Backbone atoms as SQL, in Angstrom:
CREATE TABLE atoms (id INTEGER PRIMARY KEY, chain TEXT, resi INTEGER, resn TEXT, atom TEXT, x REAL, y REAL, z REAL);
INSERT INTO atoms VALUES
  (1, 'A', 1, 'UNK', 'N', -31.936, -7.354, 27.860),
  (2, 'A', 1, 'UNK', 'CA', -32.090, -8.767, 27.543),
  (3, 'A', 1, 'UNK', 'C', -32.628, -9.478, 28.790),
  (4, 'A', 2, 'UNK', 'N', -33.706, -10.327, 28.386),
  (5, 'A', 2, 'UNK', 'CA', -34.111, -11.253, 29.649),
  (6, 'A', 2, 'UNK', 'C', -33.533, -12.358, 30.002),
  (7, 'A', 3, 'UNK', 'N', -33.661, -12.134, 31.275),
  (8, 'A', 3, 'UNK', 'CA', -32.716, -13.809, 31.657),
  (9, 'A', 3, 'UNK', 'C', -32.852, -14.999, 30.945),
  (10, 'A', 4, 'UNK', 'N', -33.898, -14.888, 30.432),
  (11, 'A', 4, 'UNK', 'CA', -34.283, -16.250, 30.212),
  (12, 'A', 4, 'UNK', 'C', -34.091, -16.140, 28.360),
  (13, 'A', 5, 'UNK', 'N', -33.823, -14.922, 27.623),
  (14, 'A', 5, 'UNK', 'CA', -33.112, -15.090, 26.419),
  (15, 'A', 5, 'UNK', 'C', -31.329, -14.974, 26.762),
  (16, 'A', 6, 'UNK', 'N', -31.121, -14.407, 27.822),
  (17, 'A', 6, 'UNK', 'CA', -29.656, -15.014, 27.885),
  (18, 'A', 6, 'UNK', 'C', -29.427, -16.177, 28.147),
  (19, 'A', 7, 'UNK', 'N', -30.178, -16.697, 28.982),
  (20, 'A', 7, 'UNK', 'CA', -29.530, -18.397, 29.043),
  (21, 'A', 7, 'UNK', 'C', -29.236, -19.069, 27.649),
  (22, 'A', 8, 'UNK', 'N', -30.990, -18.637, 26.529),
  (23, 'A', 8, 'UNK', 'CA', -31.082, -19.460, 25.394),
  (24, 'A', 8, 'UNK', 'C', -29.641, -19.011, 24.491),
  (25, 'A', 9, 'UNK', 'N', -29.407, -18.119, 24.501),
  (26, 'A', 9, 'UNK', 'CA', -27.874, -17.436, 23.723),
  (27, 'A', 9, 'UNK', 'C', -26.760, -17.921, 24.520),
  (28, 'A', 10, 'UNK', 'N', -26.315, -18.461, 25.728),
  (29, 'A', 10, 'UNK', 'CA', -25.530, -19.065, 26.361),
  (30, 'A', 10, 'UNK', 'C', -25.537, -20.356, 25.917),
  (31, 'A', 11, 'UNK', 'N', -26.444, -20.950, 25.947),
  (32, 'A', 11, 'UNK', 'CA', -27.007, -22.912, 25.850),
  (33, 'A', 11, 'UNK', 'C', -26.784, -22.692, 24.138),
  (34, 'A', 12, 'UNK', 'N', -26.786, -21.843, 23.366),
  (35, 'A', 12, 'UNK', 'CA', -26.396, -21.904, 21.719),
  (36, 'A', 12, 'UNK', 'C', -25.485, -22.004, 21.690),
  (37, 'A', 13, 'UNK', 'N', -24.466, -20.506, 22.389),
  (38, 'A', 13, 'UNK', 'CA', -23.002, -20.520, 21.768),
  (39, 'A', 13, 'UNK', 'C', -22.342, -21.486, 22.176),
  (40, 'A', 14, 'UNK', 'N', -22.673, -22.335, 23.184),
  (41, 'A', 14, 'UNK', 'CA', -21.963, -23.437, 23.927),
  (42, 'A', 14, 'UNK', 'C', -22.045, -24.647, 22.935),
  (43, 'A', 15, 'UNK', 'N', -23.188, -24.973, 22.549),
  (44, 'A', 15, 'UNK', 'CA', -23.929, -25.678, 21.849),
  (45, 'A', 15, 'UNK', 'C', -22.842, -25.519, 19.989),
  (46, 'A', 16, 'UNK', 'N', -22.733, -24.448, 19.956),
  (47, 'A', 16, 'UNK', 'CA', -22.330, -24.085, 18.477),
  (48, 'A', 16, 'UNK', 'C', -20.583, -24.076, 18.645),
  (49, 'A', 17, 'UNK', 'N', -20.125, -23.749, 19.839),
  (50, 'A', 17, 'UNK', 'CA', -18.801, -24.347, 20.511),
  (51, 'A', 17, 'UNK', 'C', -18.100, -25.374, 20.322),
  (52, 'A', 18, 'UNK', 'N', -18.981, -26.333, 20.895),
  (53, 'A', 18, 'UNK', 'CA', -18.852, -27.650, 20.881),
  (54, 'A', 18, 'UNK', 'C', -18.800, -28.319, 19.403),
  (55, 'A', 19, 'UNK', 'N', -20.027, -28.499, 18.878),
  (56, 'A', 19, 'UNK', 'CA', -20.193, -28.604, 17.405),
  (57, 'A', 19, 'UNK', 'C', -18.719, -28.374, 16.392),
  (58, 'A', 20, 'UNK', 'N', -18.379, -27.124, 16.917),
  (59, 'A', 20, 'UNK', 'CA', -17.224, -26.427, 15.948),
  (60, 'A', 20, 'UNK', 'C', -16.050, -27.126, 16.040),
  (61, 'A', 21, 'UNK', 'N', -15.578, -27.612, 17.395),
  (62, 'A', 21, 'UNK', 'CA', -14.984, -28.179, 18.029),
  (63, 'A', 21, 'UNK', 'C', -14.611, -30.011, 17.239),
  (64, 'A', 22, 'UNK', 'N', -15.767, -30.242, 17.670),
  (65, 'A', 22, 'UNK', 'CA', -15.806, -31.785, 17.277),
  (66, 'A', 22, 'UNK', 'C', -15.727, -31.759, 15.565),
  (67, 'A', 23, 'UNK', 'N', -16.103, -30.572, 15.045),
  (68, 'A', 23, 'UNK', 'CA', -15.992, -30.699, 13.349),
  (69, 'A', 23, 'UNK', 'C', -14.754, -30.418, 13.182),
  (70, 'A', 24, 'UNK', 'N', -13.910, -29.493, 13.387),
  (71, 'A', 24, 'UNK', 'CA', -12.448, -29.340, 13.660),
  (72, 'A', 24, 'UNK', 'C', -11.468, -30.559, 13.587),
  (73, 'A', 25, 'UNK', 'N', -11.764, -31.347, 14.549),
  (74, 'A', 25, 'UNK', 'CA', -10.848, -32.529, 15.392),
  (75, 'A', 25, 'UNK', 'C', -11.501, -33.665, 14.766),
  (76, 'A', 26, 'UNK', 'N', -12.572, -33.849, 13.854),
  (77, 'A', 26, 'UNK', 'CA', -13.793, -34.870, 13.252),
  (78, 'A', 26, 'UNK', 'C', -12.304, -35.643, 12.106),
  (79, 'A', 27, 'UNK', 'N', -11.618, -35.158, 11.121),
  (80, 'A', 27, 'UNK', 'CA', -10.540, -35.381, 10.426),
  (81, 'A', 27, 'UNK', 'C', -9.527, -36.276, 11.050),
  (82, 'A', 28, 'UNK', 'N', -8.990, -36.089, 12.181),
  (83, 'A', 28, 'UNK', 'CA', -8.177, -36.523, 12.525),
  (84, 'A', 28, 'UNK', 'C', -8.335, -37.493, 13.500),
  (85, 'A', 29, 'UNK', 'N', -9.693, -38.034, 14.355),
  (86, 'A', 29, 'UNK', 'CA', -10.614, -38.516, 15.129),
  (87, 'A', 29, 'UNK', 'C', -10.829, -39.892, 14.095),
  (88, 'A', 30, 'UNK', 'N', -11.247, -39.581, 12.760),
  (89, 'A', 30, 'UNK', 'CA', -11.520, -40.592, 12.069),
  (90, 'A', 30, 'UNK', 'C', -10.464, -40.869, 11.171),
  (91, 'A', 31, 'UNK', 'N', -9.570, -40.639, 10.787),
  (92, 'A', 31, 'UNK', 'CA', -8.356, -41.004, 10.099),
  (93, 'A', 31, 'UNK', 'C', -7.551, -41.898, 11.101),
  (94, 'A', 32, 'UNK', 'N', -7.691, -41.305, 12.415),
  (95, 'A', 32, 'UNK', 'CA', -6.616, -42.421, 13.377),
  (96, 'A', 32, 'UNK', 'C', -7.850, -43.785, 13.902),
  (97, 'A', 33, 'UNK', 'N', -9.195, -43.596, 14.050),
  (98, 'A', 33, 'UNK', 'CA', -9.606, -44.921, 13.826),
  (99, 'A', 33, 'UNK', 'C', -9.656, -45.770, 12.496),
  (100, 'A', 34, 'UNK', 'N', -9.954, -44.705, 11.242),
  (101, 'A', 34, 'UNK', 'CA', -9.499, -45.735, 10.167),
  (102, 'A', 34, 'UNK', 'C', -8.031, -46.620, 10.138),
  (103, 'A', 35, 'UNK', 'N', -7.097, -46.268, 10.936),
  (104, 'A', 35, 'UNK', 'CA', -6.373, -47.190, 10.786),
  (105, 'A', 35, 'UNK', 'C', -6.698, -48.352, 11.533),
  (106, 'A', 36, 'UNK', 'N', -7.590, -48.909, 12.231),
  (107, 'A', 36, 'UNK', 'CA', -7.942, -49.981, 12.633),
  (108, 'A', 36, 'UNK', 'C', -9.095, -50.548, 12.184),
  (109, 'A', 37, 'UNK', 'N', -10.084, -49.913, 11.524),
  (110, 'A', 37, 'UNK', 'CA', -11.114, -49.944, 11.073),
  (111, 'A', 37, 'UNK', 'C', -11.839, -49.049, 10.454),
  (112, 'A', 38, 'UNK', 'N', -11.986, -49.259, 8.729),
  (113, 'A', 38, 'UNK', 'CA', -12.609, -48.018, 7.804),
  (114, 'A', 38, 'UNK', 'C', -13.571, -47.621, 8.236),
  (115, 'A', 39, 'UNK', 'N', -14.428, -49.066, 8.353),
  (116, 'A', 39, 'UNK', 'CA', -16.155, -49.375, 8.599),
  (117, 'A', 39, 'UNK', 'C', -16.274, -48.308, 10.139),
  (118, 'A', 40, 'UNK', 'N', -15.301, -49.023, 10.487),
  (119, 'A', 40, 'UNK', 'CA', -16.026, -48.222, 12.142),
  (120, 'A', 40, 'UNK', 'C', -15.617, -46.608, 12.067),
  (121, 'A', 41, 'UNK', 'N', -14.487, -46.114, 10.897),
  (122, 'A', 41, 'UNK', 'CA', -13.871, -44.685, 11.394),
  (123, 'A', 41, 'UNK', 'C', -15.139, -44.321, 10.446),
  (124, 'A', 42, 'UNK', 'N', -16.462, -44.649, 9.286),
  (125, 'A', 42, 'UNK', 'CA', -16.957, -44.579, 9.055),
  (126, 'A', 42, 'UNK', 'C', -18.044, -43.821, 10.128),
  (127, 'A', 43, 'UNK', 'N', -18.704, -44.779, 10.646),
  (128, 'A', 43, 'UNK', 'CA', -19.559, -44.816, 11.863),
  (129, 'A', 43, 'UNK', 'C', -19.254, -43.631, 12.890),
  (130, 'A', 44, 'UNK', 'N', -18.326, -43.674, 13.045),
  (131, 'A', 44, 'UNK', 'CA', -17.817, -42.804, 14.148),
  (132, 'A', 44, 'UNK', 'C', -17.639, -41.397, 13.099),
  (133, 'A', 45, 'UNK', 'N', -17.670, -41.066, 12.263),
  (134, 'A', 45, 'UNK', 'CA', -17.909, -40.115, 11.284),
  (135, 'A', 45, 'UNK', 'C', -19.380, -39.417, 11.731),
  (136, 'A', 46, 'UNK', 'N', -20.263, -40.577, 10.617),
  (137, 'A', 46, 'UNK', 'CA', -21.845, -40.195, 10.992),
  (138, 'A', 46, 'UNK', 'C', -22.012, -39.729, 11.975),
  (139, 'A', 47, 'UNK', 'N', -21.472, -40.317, 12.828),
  (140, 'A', 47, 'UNK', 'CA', -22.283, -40.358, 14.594),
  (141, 'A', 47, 'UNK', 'C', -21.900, -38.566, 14.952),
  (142, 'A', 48, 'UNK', 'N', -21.139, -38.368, 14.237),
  (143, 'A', 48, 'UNK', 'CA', -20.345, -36.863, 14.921),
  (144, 'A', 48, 'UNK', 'C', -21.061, -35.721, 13.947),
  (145, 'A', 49, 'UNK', 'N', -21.873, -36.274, 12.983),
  (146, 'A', 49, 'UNK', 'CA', -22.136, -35.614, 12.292),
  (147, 'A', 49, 'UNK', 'C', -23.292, -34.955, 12.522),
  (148, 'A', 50, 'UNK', 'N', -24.208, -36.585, 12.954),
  (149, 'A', 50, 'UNK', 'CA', -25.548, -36.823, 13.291),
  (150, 'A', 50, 'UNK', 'C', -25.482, -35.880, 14.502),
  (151, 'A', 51, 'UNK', 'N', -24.575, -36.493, 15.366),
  (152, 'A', 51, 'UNK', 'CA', -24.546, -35.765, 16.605),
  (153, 'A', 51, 'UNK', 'C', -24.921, -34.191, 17.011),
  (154, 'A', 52, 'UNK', 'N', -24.555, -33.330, 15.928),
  (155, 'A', 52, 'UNK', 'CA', -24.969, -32.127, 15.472),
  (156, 'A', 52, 'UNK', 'C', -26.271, -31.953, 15.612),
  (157, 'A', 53, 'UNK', 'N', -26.842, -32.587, 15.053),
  (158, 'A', 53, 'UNK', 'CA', -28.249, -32.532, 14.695),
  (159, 'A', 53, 'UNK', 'C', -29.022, -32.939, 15.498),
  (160, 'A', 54, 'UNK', 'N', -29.033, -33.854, 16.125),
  (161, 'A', 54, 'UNK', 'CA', -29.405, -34.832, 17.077),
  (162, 'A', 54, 'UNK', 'C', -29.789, -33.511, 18.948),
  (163, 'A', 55, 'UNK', 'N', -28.403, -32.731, 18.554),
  (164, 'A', 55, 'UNK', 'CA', -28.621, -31.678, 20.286),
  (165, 'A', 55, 'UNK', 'C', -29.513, -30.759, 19.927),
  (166, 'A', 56, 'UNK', 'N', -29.426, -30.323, 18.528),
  (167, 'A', 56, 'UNK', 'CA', -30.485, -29.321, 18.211),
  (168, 'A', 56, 'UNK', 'C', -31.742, -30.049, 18.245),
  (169, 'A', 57, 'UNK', 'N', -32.260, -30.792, 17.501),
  (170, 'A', 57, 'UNK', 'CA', -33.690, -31.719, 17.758),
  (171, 'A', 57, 'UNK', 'C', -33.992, -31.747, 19.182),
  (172, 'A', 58, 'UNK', 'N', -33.104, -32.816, 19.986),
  (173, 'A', 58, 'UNK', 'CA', -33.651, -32.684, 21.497),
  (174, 'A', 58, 'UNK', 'C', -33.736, -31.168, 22.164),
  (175, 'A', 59, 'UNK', 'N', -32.632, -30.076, 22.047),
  (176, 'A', 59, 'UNK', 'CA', -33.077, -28.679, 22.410),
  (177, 'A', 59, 'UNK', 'C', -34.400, -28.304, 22.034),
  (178, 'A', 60, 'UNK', 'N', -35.035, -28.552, 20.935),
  (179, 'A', 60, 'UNK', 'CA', -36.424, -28.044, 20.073),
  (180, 'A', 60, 'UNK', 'C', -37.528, -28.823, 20.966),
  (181, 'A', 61, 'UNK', 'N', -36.737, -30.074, 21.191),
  (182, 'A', 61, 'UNK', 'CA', -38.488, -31.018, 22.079),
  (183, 'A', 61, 'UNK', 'C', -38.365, -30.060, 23.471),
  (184, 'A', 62, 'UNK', 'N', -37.113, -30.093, 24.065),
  (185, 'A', 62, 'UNK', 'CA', -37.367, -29.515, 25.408),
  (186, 'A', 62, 'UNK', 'C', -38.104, -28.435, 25.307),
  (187, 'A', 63, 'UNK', 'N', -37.670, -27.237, 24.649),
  (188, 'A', 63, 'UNK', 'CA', -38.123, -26.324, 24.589),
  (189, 'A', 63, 'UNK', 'C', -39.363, -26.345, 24.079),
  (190, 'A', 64, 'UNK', 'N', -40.389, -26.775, 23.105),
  (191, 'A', 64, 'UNK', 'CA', -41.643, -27.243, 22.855),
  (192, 'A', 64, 'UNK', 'C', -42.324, -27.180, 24.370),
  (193, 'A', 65, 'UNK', 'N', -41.836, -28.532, 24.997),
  (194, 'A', 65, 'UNK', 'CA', -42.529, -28.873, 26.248),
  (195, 'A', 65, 'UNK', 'C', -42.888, -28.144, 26.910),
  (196, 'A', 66, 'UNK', 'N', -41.528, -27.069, 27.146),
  (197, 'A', 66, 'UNK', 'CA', -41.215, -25.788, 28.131),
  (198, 'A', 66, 'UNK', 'C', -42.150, -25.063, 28.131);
């Protein structure tokens, strides 16, 4: 394996880590802000969702550039 496909398999599983992580804890993250606010435990939903999507897109431009 080349260094430079291990990094990209390092910067994933970290990447897919994290993700797993925040989807895990995403339930209970937004149930304890819905008690102060639906609208916002709403928002803060999307955002974690989006957020997913959002590291992969910017990973794809960097790497494009690269």
């Amino acid at each position: 394996m080349t260094p430079e496909a291990k990094s990209q398999a390092i910067a994933a599983a970290a990447i897919l880590f994290g993700a797993a992580l925040v989807i895990y804890l995403m339930p209970t993250i937004v149930l304890w802000i819905g008690n102060y606010s639906p609208l916002l435990a709403f928002f803060v939903g999307a955002l974690l969702v989006l957020g997913f999507f959002l590291i992969f897109w910017l990973r794809a431009r960097y790497q494009r550039r690269k």
